[in-house]
PDB file of C-alpha atoms in Angstrom:
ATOM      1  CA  UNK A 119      59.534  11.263  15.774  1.00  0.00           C
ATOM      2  CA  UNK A 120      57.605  14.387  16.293  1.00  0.00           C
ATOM      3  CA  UNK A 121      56.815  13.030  20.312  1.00  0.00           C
ATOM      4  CA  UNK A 122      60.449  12.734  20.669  1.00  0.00           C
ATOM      5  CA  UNK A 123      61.685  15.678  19.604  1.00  0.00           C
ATOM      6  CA  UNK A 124      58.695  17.551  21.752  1.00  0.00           C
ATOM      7  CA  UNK A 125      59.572  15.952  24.588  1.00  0.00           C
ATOM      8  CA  UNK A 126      63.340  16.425  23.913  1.00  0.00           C
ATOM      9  CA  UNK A 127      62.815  19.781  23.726  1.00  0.00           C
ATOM     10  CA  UNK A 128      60.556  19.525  27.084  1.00  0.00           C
ATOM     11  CA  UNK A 129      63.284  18.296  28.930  1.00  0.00           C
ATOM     12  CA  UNK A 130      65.794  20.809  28.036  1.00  0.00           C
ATOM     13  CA  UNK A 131      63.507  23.381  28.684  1.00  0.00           C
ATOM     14  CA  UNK A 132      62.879  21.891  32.216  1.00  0.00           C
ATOM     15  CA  UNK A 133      66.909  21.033  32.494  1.00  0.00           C
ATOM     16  CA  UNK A 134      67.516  25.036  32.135  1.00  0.00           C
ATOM     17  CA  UNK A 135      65.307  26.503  34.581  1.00  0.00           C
ATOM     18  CA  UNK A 136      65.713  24.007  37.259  1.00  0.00           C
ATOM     19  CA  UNK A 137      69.861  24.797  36.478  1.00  0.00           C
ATOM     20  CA  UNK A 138      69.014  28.689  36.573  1.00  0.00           C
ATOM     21  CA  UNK A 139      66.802  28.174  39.753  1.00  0.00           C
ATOM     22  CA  UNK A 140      69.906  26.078  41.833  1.00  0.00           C
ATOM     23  CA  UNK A 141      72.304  29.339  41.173  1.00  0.00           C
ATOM     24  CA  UNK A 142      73.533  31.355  43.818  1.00  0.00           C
ATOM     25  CA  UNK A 143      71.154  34.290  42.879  1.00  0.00           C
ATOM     26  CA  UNK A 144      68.506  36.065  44.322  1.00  0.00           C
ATOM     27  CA  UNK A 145      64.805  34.846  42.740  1.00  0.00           C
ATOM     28  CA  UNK A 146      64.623  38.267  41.822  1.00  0.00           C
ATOM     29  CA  UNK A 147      68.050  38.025  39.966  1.00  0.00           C
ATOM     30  CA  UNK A 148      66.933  35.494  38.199  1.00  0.00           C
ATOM     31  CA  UNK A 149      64.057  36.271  37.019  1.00  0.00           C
ATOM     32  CA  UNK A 150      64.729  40.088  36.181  1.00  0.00           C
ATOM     33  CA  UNK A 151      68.022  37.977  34.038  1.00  0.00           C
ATOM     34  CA  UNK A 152      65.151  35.428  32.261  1.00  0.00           C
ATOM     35  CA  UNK A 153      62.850  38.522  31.938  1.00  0.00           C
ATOM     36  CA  UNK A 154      65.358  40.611  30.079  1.00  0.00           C
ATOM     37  CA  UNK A 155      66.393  37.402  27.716  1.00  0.00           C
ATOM     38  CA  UNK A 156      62.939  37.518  26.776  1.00  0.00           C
ATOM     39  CA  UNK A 157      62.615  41.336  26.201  1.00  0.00           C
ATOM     40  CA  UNK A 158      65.885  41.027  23.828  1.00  0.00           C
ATOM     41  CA  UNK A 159      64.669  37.485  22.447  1.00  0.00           C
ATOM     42  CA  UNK A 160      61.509  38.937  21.637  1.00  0.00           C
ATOM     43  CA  UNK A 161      62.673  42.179  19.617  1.00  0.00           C
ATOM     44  CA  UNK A 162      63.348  41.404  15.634  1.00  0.00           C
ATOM     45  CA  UNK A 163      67.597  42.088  16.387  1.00  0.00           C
ATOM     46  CA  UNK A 164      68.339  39.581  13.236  1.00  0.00           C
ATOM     47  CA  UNK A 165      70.627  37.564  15.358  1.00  0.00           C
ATOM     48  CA  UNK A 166      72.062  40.957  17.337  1.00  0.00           C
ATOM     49  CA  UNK A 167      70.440  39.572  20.208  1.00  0.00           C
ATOM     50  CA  UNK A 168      73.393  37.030  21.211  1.00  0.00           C
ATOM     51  CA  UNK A 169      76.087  40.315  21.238  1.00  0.00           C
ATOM     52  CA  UNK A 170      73.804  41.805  23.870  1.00  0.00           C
ATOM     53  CA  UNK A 171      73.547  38.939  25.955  1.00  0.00           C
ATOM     54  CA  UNK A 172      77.208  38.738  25.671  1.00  0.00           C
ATOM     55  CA  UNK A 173      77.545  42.447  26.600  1.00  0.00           C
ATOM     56  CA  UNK A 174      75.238  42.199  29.692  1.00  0.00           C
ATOM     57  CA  UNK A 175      76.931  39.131  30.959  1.00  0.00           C
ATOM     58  CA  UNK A 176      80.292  41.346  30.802  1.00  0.00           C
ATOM     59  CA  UNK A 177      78.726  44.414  32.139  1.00  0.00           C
ATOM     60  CA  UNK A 178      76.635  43.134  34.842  1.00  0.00           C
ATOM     61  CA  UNK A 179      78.226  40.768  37.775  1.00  0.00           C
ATOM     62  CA  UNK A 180      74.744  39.722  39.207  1.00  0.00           C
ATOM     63  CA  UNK A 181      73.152  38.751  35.918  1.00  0.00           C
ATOM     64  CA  UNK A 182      71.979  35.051  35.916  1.00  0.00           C
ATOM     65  CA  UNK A 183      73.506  33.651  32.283  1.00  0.00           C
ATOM     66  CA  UNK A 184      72.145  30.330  32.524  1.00  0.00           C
ATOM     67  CA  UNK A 185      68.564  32.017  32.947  1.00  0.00           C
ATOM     68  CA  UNK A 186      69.456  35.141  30.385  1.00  0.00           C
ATOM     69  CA  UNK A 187      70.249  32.096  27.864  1.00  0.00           C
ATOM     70  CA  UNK A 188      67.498  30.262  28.646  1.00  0.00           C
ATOM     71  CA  UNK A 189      65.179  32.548  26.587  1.00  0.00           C
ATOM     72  CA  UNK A 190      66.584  31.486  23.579  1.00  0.00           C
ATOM     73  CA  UNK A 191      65.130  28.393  24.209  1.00  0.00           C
ATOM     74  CA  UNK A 192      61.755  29.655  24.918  1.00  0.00           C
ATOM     75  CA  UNK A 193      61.253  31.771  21.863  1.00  0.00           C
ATOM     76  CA  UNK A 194      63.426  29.507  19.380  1.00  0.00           C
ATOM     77  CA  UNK A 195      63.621  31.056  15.777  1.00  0.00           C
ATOM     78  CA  UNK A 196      60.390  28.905  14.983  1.00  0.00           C
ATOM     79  CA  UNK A 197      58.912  30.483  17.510  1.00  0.00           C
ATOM     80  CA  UNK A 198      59.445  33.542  16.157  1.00  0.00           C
ATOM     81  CA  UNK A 199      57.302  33.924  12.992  1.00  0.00           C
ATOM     82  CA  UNK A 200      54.116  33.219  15.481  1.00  0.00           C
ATOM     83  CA  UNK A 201      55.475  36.320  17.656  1.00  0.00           C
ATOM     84  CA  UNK A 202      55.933  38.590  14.052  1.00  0.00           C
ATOM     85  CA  UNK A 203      52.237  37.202  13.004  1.00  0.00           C
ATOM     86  CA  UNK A 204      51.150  38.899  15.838  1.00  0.00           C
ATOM     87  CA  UNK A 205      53.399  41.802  16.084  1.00  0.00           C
ATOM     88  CA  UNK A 206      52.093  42.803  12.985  1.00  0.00           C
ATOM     89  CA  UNK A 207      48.320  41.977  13.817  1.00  0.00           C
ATOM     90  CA  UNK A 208      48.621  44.161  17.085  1.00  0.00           C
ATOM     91  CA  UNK A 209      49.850  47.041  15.356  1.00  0.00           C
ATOM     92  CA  UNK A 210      47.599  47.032  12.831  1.00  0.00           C
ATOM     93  CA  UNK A 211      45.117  47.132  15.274  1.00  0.00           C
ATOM     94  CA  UNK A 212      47.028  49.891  17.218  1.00  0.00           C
ATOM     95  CA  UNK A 213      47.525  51.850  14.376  1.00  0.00           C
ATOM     96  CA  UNK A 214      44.875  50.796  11.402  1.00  0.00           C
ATOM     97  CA  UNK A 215      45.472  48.414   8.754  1.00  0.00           C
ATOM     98  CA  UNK A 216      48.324  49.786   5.661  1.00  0.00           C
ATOM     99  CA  UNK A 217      46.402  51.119   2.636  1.00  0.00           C
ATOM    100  CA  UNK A 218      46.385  48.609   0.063  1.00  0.00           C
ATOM    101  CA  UNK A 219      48.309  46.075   1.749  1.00  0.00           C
ATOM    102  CA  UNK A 220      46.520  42.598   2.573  1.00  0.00           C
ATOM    103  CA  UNK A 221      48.049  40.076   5.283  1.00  0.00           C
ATOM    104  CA  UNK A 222      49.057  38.378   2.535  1.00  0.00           C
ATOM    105  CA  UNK A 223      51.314  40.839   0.487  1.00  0.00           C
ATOM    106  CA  UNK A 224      52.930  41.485   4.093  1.00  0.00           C
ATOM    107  CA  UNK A 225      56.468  42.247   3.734  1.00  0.00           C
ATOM    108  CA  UNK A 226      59.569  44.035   4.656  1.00  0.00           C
ATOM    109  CA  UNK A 227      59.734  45.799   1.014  1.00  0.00           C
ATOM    110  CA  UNK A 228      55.585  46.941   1.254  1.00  0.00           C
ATOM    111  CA  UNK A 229      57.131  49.941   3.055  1.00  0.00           C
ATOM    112  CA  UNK A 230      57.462  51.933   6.043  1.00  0.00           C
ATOM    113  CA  UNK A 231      53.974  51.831   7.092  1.00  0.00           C
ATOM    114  CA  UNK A 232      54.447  48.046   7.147  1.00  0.00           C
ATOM    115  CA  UNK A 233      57.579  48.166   9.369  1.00  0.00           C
ATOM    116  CA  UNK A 234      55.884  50.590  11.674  1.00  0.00           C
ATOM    117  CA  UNK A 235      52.929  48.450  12.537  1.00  0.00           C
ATOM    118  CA  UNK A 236      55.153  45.194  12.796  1.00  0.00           C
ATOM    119  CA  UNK A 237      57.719  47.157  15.085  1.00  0.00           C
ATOM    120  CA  UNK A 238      54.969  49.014  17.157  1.00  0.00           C
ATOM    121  CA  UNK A 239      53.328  45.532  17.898  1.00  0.00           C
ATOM    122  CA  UNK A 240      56.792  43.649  18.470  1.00  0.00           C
ATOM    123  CA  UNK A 241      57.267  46.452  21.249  1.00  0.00           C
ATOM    124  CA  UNK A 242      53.877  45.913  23.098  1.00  0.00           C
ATOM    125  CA  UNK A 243      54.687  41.845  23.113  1.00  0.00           C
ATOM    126  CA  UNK A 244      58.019  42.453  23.851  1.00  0.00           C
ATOM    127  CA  UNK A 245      57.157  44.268  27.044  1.00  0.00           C
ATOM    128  CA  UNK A 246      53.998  41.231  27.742  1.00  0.00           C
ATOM    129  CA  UNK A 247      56.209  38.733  27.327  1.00  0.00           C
ATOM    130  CA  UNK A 248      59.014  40.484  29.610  1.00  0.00           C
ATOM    131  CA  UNK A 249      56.231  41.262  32.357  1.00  0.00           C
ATOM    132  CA  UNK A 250      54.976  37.404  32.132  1.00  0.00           C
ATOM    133  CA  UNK A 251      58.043  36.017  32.279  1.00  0.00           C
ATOM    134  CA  UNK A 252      59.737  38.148  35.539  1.00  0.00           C
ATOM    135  CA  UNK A 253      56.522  36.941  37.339  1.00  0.00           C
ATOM    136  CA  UNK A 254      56.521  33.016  36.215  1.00  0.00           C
ATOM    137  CA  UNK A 255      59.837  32.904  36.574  1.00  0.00           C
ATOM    138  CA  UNK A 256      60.402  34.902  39.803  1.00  0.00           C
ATOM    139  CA  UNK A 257      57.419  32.689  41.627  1.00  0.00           C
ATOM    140  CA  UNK A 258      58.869  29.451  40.722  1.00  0.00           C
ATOM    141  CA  UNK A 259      62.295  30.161  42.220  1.00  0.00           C
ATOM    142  CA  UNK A 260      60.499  30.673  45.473  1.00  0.00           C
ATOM    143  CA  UNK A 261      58.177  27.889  44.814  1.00  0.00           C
ATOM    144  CA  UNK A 262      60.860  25.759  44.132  1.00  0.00           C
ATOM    145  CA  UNK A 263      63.352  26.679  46.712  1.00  0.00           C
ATOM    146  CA  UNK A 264      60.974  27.139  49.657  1.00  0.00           C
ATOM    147  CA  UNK A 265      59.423  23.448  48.929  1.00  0.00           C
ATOM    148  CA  UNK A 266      62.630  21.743  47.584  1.00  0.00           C
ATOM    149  CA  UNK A 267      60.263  20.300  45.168  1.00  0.00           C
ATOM    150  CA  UNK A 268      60.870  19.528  41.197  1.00  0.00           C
ATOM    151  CA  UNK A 269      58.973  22.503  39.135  1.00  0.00           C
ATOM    152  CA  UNK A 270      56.214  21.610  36.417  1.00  0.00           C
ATOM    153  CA  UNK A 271      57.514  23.990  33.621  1.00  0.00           C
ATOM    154  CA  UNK A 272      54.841  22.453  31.530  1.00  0.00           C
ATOM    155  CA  UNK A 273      52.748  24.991  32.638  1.00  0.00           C
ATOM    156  CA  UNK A 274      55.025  27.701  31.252  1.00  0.00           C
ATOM    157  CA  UNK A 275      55.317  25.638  27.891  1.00  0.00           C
ATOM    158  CA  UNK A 276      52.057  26.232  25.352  1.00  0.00           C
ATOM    159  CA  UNK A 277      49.875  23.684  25.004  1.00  0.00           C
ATOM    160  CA  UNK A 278      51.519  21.800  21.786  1.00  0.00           C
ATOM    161  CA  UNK A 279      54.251  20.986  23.783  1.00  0.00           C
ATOM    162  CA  UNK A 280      52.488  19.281  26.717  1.00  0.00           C
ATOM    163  CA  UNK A 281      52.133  15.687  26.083  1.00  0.00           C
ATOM    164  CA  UNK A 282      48.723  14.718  26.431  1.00  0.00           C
ATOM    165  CA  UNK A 283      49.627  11.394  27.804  1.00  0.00           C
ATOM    166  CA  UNK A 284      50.574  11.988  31.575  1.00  0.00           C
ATOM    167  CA  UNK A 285      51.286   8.128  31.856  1.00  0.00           C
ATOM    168  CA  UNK A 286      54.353   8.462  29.532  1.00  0.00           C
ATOM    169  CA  UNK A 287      56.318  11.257  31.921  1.00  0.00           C
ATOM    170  CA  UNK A 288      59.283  10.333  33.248  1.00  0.00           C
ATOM    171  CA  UNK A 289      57.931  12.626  36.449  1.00  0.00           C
TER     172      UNK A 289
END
């Protein structure tokens, strides 16, 4: 059941980018649309993000929507906590641990100090997650468009959801 839904979820990934990639849009539109998905996707906007999207989509004629929507996939809401773990852990580091606070006790109501050092390290992933994704993105437009060929996203996907089992792709 688990396989399934991983490679369900494979598959739409993979159905969205190769959509995004056939668009009448410049590689560089695409990915700078992907890239700024991510940026939005990746800030804690408590569901804000969507209005955005919706806002750029009507404000900007050359934005790519099937690739802007696309990073919702990528950084799903269960994807989330892992990017908040480390939000938090990178600020810490950035800006020393909170007195008296353990990773366990970790919460919005421990305070300011708390919120800081999750916000601080949202920011710096944010921006290494936007950076990542422009370039992934923006090579495998050209990859894919100057070779006609179908595009592994598997490589953009973590390891989890790579089957190990190349026999059992439906390549």
């Amino acid at each position: 059941m688990v396989r399934e839904a991983l490679r369900s979820y494979r598959e739409r990934v993979r159905s969205e980018f190769v959509s995004a990639f056939d668009e009448d849009r410049s590689p560089h539109e695409i990915a700078a649309s992907f890239a700024t998905g991510i940026f939005i996707t990746s800030l804690p906007t408590l569901g804000t993000g969507l209005l955005l999207f919706v806002a750029i989509v009507y404000l900007f004629e050359r934005v790519s929507r099937i690739a802007l929507f696309a990073s919702l996939i990528v950084l799903n809401p269960a994807a989330k906590w892992g990017v908040y773990a480390g939000s938090f852990w990178i600020g810490t580091q950035l800006l020393g641990p909170v007195p008296g606070v353990t990773l366990a006790e970790v919460s919005f109501s421990a305070g300011p100090d708390v919120v800081t050092r999750l916000l601080v390290g949202n920011l710096v992933l944010a921006v290494l997650f936007t950076v990542v994704g422009y370039v992934a993105v923006h090579r495998l437009v050209r990859e894919y468009r100057k070779r006609d060929i179908e595009v592994d996203v598997e490589e953009l996907l973590p390891e989890a959801l790579v089957e190990q089992d190349v026999s059992t792709r439906d390549d």
